[in-house]
One Martini backbone bead per residue (centre of mass of N, CA, C, O) as a GRO file, in nm:
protein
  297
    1UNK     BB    1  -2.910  -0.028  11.596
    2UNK     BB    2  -2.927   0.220  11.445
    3UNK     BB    3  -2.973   0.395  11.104
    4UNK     BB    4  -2.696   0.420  11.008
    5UNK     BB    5  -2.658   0.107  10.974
    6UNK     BB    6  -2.853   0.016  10.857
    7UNK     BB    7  -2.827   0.141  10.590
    8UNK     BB    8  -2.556   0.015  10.559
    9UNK     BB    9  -2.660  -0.276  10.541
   10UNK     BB   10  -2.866  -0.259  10.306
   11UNK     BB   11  -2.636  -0.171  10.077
   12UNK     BB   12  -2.436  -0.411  10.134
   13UNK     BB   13  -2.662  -0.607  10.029
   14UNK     BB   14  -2.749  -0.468   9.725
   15UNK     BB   15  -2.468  -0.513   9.634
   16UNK     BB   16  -2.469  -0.812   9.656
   17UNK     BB   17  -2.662  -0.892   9.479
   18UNK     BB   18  -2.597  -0.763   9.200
   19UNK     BB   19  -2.293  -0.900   9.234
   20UNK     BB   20  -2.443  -1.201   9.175
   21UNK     BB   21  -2.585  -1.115   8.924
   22UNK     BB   22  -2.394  -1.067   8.766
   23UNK     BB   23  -2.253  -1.329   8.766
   24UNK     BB   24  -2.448  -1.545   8.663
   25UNK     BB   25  -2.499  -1.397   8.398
   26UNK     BB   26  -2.245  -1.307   8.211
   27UNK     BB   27  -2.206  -1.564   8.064
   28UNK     BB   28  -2.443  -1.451   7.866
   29UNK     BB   29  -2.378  -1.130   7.811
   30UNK     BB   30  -2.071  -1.234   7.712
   31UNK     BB   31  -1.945  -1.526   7.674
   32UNK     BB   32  -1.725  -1.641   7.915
   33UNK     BB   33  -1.695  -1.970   7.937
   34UNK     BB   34  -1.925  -2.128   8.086
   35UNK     BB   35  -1.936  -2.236   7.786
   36UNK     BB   36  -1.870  -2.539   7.665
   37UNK     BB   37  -1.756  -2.737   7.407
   38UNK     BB   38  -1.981  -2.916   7.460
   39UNK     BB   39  -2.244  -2.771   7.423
   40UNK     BB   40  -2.151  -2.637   7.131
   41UNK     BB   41  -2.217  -2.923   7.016
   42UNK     BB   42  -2.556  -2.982   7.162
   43UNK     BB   43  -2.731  -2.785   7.058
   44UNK     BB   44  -3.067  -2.759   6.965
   45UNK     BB   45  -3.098  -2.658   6.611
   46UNK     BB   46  -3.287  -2.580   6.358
   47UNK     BB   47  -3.214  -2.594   6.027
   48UNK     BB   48  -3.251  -2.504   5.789
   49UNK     BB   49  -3.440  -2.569   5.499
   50UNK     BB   50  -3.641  -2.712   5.300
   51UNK     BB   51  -3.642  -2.897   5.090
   52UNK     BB   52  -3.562  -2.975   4.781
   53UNK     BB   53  -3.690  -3.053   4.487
   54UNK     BB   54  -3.636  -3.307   4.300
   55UNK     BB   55  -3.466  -3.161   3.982
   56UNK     BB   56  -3.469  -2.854   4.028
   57UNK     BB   57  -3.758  -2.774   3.878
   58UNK     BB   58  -3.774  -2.902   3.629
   59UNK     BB   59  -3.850  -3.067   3.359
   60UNK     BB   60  -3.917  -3.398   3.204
   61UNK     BB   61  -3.855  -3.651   3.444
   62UNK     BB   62  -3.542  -3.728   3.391
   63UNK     BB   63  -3.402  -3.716   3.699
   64UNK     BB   64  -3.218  -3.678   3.907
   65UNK     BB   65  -3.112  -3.413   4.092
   66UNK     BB   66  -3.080  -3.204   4.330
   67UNK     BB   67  -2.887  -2.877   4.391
   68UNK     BB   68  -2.723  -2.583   4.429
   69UNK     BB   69  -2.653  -2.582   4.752
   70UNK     BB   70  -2.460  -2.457   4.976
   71UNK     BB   71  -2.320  -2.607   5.264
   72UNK     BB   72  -2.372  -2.444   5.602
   73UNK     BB   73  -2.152  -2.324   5.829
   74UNK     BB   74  -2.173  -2.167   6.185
   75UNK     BB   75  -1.883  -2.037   6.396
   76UNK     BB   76  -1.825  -1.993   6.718
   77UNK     BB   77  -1.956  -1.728   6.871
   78UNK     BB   78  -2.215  -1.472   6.972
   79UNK     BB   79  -2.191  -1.366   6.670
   80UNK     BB   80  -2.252  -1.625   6.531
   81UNK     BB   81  -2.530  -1.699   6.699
   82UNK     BB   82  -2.683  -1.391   6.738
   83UNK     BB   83  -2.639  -1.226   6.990
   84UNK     BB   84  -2.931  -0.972   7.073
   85UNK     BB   85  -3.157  -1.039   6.837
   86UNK     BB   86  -3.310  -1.239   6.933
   87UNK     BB   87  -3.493  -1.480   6.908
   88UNK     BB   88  -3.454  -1.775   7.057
   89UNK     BB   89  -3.378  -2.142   7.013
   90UNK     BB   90  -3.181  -2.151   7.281
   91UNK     BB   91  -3.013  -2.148   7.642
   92UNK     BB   92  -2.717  -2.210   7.565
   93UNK     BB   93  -2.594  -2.072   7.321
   94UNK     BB   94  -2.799  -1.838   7.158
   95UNK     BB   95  -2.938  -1.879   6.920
   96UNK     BB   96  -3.069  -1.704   6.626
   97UNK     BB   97  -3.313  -1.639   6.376
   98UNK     BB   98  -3.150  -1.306   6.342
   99UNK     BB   99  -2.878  -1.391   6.271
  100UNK     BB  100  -2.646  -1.446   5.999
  101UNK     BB  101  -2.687  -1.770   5.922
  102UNK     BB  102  -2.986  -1.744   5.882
  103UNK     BB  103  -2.998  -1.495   5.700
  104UNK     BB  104  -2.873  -1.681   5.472
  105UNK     BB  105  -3.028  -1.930   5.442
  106UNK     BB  106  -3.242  -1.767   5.287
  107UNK     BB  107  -3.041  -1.819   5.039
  108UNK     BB  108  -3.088  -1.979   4.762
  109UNK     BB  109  -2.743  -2.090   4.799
  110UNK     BB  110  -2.819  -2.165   5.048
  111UNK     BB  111  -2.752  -2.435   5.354
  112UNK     BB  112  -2.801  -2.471   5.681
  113UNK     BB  113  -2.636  -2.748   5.821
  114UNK     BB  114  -2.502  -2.620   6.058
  115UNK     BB  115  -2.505  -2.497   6.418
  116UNK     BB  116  -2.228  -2.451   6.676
  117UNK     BB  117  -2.261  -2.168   6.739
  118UNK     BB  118  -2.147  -2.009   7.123
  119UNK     BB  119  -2.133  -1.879   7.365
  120UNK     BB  120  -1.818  -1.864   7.499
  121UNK     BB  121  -1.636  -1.912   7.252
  122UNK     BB  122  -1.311  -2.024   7.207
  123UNK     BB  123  -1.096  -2.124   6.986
  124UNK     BB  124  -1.067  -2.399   7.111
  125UNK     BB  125  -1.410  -2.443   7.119
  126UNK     BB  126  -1.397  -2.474   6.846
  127UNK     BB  127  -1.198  -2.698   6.759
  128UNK     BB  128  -1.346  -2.901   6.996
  129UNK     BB  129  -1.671  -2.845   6.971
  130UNK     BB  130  -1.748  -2.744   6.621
  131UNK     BB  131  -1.554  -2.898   6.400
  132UNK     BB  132  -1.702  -3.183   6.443
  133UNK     BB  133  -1.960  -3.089   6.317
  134UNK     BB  134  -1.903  -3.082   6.072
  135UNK     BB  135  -1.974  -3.147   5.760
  136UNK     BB  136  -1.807  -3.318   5.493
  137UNK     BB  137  -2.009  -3.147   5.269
  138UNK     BB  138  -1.928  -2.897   5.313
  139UNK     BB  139  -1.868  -2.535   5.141
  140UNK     BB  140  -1.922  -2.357   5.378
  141UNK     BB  141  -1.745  -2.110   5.640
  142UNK     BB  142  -1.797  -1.971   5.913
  143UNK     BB  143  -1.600  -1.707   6.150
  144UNK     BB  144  -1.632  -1.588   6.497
  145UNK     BB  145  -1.337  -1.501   6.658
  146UNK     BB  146  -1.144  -1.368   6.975
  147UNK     BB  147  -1.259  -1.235   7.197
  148UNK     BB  148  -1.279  -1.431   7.461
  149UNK     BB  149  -0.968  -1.434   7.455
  150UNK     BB  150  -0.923  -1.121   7.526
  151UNK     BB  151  -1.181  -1.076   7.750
  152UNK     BB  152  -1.488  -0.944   7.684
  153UNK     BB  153  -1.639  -0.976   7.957
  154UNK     BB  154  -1.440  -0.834   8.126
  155UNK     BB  155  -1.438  -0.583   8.023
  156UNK     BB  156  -1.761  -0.525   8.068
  157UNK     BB  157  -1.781  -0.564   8.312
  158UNK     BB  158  -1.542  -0.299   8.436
  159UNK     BB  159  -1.571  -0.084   8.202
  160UNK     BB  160  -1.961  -0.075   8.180
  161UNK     BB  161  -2.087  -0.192   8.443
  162UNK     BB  162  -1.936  -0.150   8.694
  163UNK     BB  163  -1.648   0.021   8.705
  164UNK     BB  164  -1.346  -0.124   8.764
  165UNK     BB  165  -1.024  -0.108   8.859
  166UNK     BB  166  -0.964  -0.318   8.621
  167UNK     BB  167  -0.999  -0.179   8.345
  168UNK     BB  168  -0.710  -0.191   8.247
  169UNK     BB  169  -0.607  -0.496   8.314
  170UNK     BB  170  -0.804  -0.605   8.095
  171UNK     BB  171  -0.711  -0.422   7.852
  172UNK     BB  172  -0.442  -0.515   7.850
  173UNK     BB  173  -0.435  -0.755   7.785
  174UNK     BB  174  -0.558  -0.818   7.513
  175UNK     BB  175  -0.318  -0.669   7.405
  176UNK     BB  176  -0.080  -0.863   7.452
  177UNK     BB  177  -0.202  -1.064   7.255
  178UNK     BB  178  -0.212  -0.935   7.005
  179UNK     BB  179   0.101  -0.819   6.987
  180UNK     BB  180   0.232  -1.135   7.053
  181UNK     BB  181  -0.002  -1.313   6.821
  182UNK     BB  182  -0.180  -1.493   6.989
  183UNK     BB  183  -0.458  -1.423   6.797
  184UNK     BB  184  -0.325  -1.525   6.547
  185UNK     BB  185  -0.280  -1.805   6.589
  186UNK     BB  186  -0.570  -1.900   6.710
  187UNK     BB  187  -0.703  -1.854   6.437
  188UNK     BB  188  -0.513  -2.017   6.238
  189UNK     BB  189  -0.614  -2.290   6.427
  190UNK     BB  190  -0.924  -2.280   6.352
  191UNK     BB  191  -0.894  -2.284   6.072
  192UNK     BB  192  -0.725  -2.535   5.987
  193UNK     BB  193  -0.909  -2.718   6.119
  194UNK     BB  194  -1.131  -2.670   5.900
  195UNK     BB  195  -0.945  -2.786   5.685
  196UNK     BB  196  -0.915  -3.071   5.795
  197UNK     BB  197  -1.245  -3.118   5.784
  198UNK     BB  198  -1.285  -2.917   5.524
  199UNK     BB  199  -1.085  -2.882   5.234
  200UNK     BB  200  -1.326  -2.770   5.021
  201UNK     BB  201  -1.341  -2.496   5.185
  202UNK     BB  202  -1.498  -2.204   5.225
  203UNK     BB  203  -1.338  -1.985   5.419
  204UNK     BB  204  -1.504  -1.732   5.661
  205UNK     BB  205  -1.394  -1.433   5.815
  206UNK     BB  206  -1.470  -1.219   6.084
  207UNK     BB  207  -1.522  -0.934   6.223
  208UNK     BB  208  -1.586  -0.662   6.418
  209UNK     BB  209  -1.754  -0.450   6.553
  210UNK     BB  210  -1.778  -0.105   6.674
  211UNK     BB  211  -1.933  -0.031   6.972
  212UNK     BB  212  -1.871   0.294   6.982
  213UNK     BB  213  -2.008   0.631   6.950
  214UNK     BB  214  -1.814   0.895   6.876
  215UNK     BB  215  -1.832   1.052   7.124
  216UNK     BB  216  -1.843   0.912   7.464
  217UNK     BB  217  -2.006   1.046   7.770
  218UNK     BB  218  -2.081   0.762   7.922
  219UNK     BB  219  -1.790   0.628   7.834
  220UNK     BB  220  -1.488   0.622   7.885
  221UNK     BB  221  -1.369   0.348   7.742
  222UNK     BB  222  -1.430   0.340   7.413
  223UNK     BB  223  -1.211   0.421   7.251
  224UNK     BB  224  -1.011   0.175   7.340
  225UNK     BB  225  -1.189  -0.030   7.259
  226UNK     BB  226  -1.218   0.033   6.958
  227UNK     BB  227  -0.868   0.018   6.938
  228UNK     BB  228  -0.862  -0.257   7.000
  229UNK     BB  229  -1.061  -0.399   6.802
  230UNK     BB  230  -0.896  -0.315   6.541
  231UNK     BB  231  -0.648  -0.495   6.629
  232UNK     BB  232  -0.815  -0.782   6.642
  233UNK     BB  233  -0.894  -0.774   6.372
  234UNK     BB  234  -0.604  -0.758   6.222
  235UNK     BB  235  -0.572  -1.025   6.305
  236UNK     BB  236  -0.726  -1.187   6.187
  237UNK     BB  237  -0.678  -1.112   5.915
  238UNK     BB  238  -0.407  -1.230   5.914
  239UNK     BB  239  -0.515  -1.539   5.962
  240UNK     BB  240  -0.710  -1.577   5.718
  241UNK     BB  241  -0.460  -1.484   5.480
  242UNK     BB  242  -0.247  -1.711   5.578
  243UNK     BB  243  -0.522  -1.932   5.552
  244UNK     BB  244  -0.682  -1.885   5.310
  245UNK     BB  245  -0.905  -1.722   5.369
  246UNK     BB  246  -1.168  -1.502   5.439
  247UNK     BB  247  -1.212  -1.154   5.489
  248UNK     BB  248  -1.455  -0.973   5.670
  249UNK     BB  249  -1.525  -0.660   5.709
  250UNK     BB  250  -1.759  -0.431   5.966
  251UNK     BB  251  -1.684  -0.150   6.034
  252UNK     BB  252  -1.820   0.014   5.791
  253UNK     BB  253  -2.100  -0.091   5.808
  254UNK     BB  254  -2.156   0.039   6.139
  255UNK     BB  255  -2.091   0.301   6.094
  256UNK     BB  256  -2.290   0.498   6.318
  257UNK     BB  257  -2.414   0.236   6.470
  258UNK     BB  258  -2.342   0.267   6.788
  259UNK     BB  259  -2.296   0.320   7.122
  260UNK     BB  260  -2.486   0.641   7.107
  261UNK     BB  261  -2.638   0.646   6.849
  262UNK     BB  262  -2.945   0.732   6.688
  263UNK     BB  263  -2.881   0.451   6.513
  264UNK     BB  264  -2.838   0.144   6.682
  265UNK     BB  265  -2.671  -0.191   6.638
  266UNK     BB  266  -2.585  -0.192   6.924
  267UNK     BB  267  -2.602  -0.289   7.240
  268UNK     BB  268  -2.671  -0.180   7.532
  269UNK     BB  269  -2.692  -0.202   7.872
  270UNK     BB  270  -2.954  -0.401   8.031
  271UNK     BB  271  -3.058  -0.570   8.281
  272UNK     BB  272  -3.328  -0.669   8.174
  273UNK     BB  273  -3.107  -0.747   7.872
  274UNK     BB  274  -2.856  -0.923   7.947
  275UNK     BB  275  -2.830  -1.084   7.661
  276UNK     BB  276  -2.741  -0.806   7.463
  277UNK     BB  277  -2.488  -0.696   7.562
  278UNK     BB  278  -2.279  -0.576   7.318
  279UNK     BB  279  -2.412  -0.634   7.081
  280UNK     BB  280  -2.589  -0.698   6.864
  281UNK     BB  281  -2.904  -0.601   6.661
  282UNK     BB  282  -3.056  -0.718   6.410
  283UNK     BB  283  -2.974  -0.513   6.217
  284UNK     BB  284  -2.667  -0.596   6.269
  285UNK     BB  285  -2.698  -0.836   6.127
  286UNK     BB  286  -2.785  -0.769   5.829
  287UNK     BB  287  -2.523  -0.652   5.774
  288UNK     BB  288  -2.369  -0.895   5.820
  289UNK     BB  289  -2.462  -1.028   5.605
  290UNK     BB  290  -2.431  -0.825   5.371
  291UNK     BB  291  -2.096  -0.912   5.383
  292UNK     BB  292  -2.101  -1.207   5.385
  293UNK     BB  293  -2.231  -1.210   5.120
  294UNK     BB  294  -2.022  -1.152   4.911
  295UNK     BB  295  -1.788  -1.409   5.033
  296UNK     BB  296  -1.960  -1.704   4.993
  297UNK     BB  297  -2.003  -1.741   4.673
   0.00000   0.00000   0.00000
């Protein structure tokens, strides 16, 4: 064997493991459904802040007490979980101590009694693994899910880490399941799903912030996906206010800190840190809470 054949056997060695440990990855710095509905409901995850004490803190010893606090549970997906926020309380669903739910929780009338959301949740696996989680006595109830539905994923894969010839039609998927209702109904039957298991909630649903500070000369394709997301919190805010829900925006919120600008709030891609590509920074979920905290109360 020659040394140019030499070297051409280890570049295609060093591609194909490359290629492998995408695969493994994937599913965890993307969310892509690796992670099934069973999982999302039996992560263990200690909620919740510790109870406060009998009385409401009053004085006069005259018994009564309870709480003033809201019941909350956070559902969905790697956005909902905290995923990218690091400090991460189990590798199941990746969920985080410093996601925007965890950060409600330290919120004086909330109190986050069940976390069951999960990287790689698609709406189905939501309605099937994740509001079965909820408790009964819940009123207040986020929502961040659609991502996963449209392929978010494979859009991540071959758009932005390998950058293969199937990146159109990854993305003209997602686009066609917008377009034609698909992610309307899906989010809708989501929505439904929380009101049949707690009638009495209030339920938040989240859109996405957009991931890309433009003009962004190291992505070819950032315009094409941010102008997908702004379609699919579309598709999301209409779903949620045909179903009673409330919809939080935070594409504002975001704004000016996306991957490329000078302080971003989203994670660009790293082999080093794969389990938080594309997703927030700690910074970005505070961002998230302070939104969601508008419409929760």
């Amino acid at each position: 064997m020659n040394e140019a054949t030499v070297r051409s056997s280890r570049l295609r060695r060093r591609t194909a493991l490359i290629a492998l440990a995408f695969v493994a990855v994937a599913g965890v710095a993307f969310g892509s459904g690796i992670v099934g509905p069973a999982d999302a409901a039996v992560a263990s995850v200690s909620t919740g802040k510790p109870p406060k004490p009998p009385g409401g803190g009053g004085g006069g010893g005259g018994g009564g007490g309870g709480t003033t606090e809201l019941e909350y549970v956070a559902v969905g997906d790697s956005f909902a979980a905290g995923v990218g926020a690091r400090s991460y309380l189990e590798t199941t669903c990746y969920t985080s101590s410093k996601g925007y739910p965890r950060l409600l929780d330290a919120d004086a009338n909330l109190r986050l009694v069940a976390l069951p959301a999960c990287s790689g949740a698609s709406t189905v696996e939501v309605i099937t693994g994740q509001v079965p989680a909820i408790p009964t006595t819940t009123t207040r109830v986020t929502l961040t899910v659609g991502g996963n539905d449209v392929g978010f994923a494979a859009v991540m894969q071959d758009c932005f880490v390998l950058r293969t010839s199937a990146c159109e039609s990854r993305i003209q998927y997602g686009e066609a399941l917008v377009a034609d209702g698909t992610i309307k109904a899906n989010v809708a039957a989501a929505i439904q799903a929380i009101h049949a298991r707690v009638p009495g909630a209030k339920v938040i649903v989240t859109g996405y912030p957009l991931l890309f500070n433009l003009p962004n000369a190291r992505y070819q394709w950032a315009a094409r996906v941010n102008d997908g997301t702004v379609n699919l919190n579309n598709a999301i805010e209409a779903a949620a206010l045909a179903n009673g829900a409330v919809f939080v925006d935070v594409e504002v919120a975001f704004a000016g800190h996306g991957i490329g600008s000078a302080g971003p709030w989203i994670n660009d891609w790293s082999w080093l840190f794969y389990t938080d590509g594309f997703h927030p920074n700690a910074s970005g979920y505070v961002a998230y809470a302070a939104e969601v905290r508008k419409a929760i109360g």
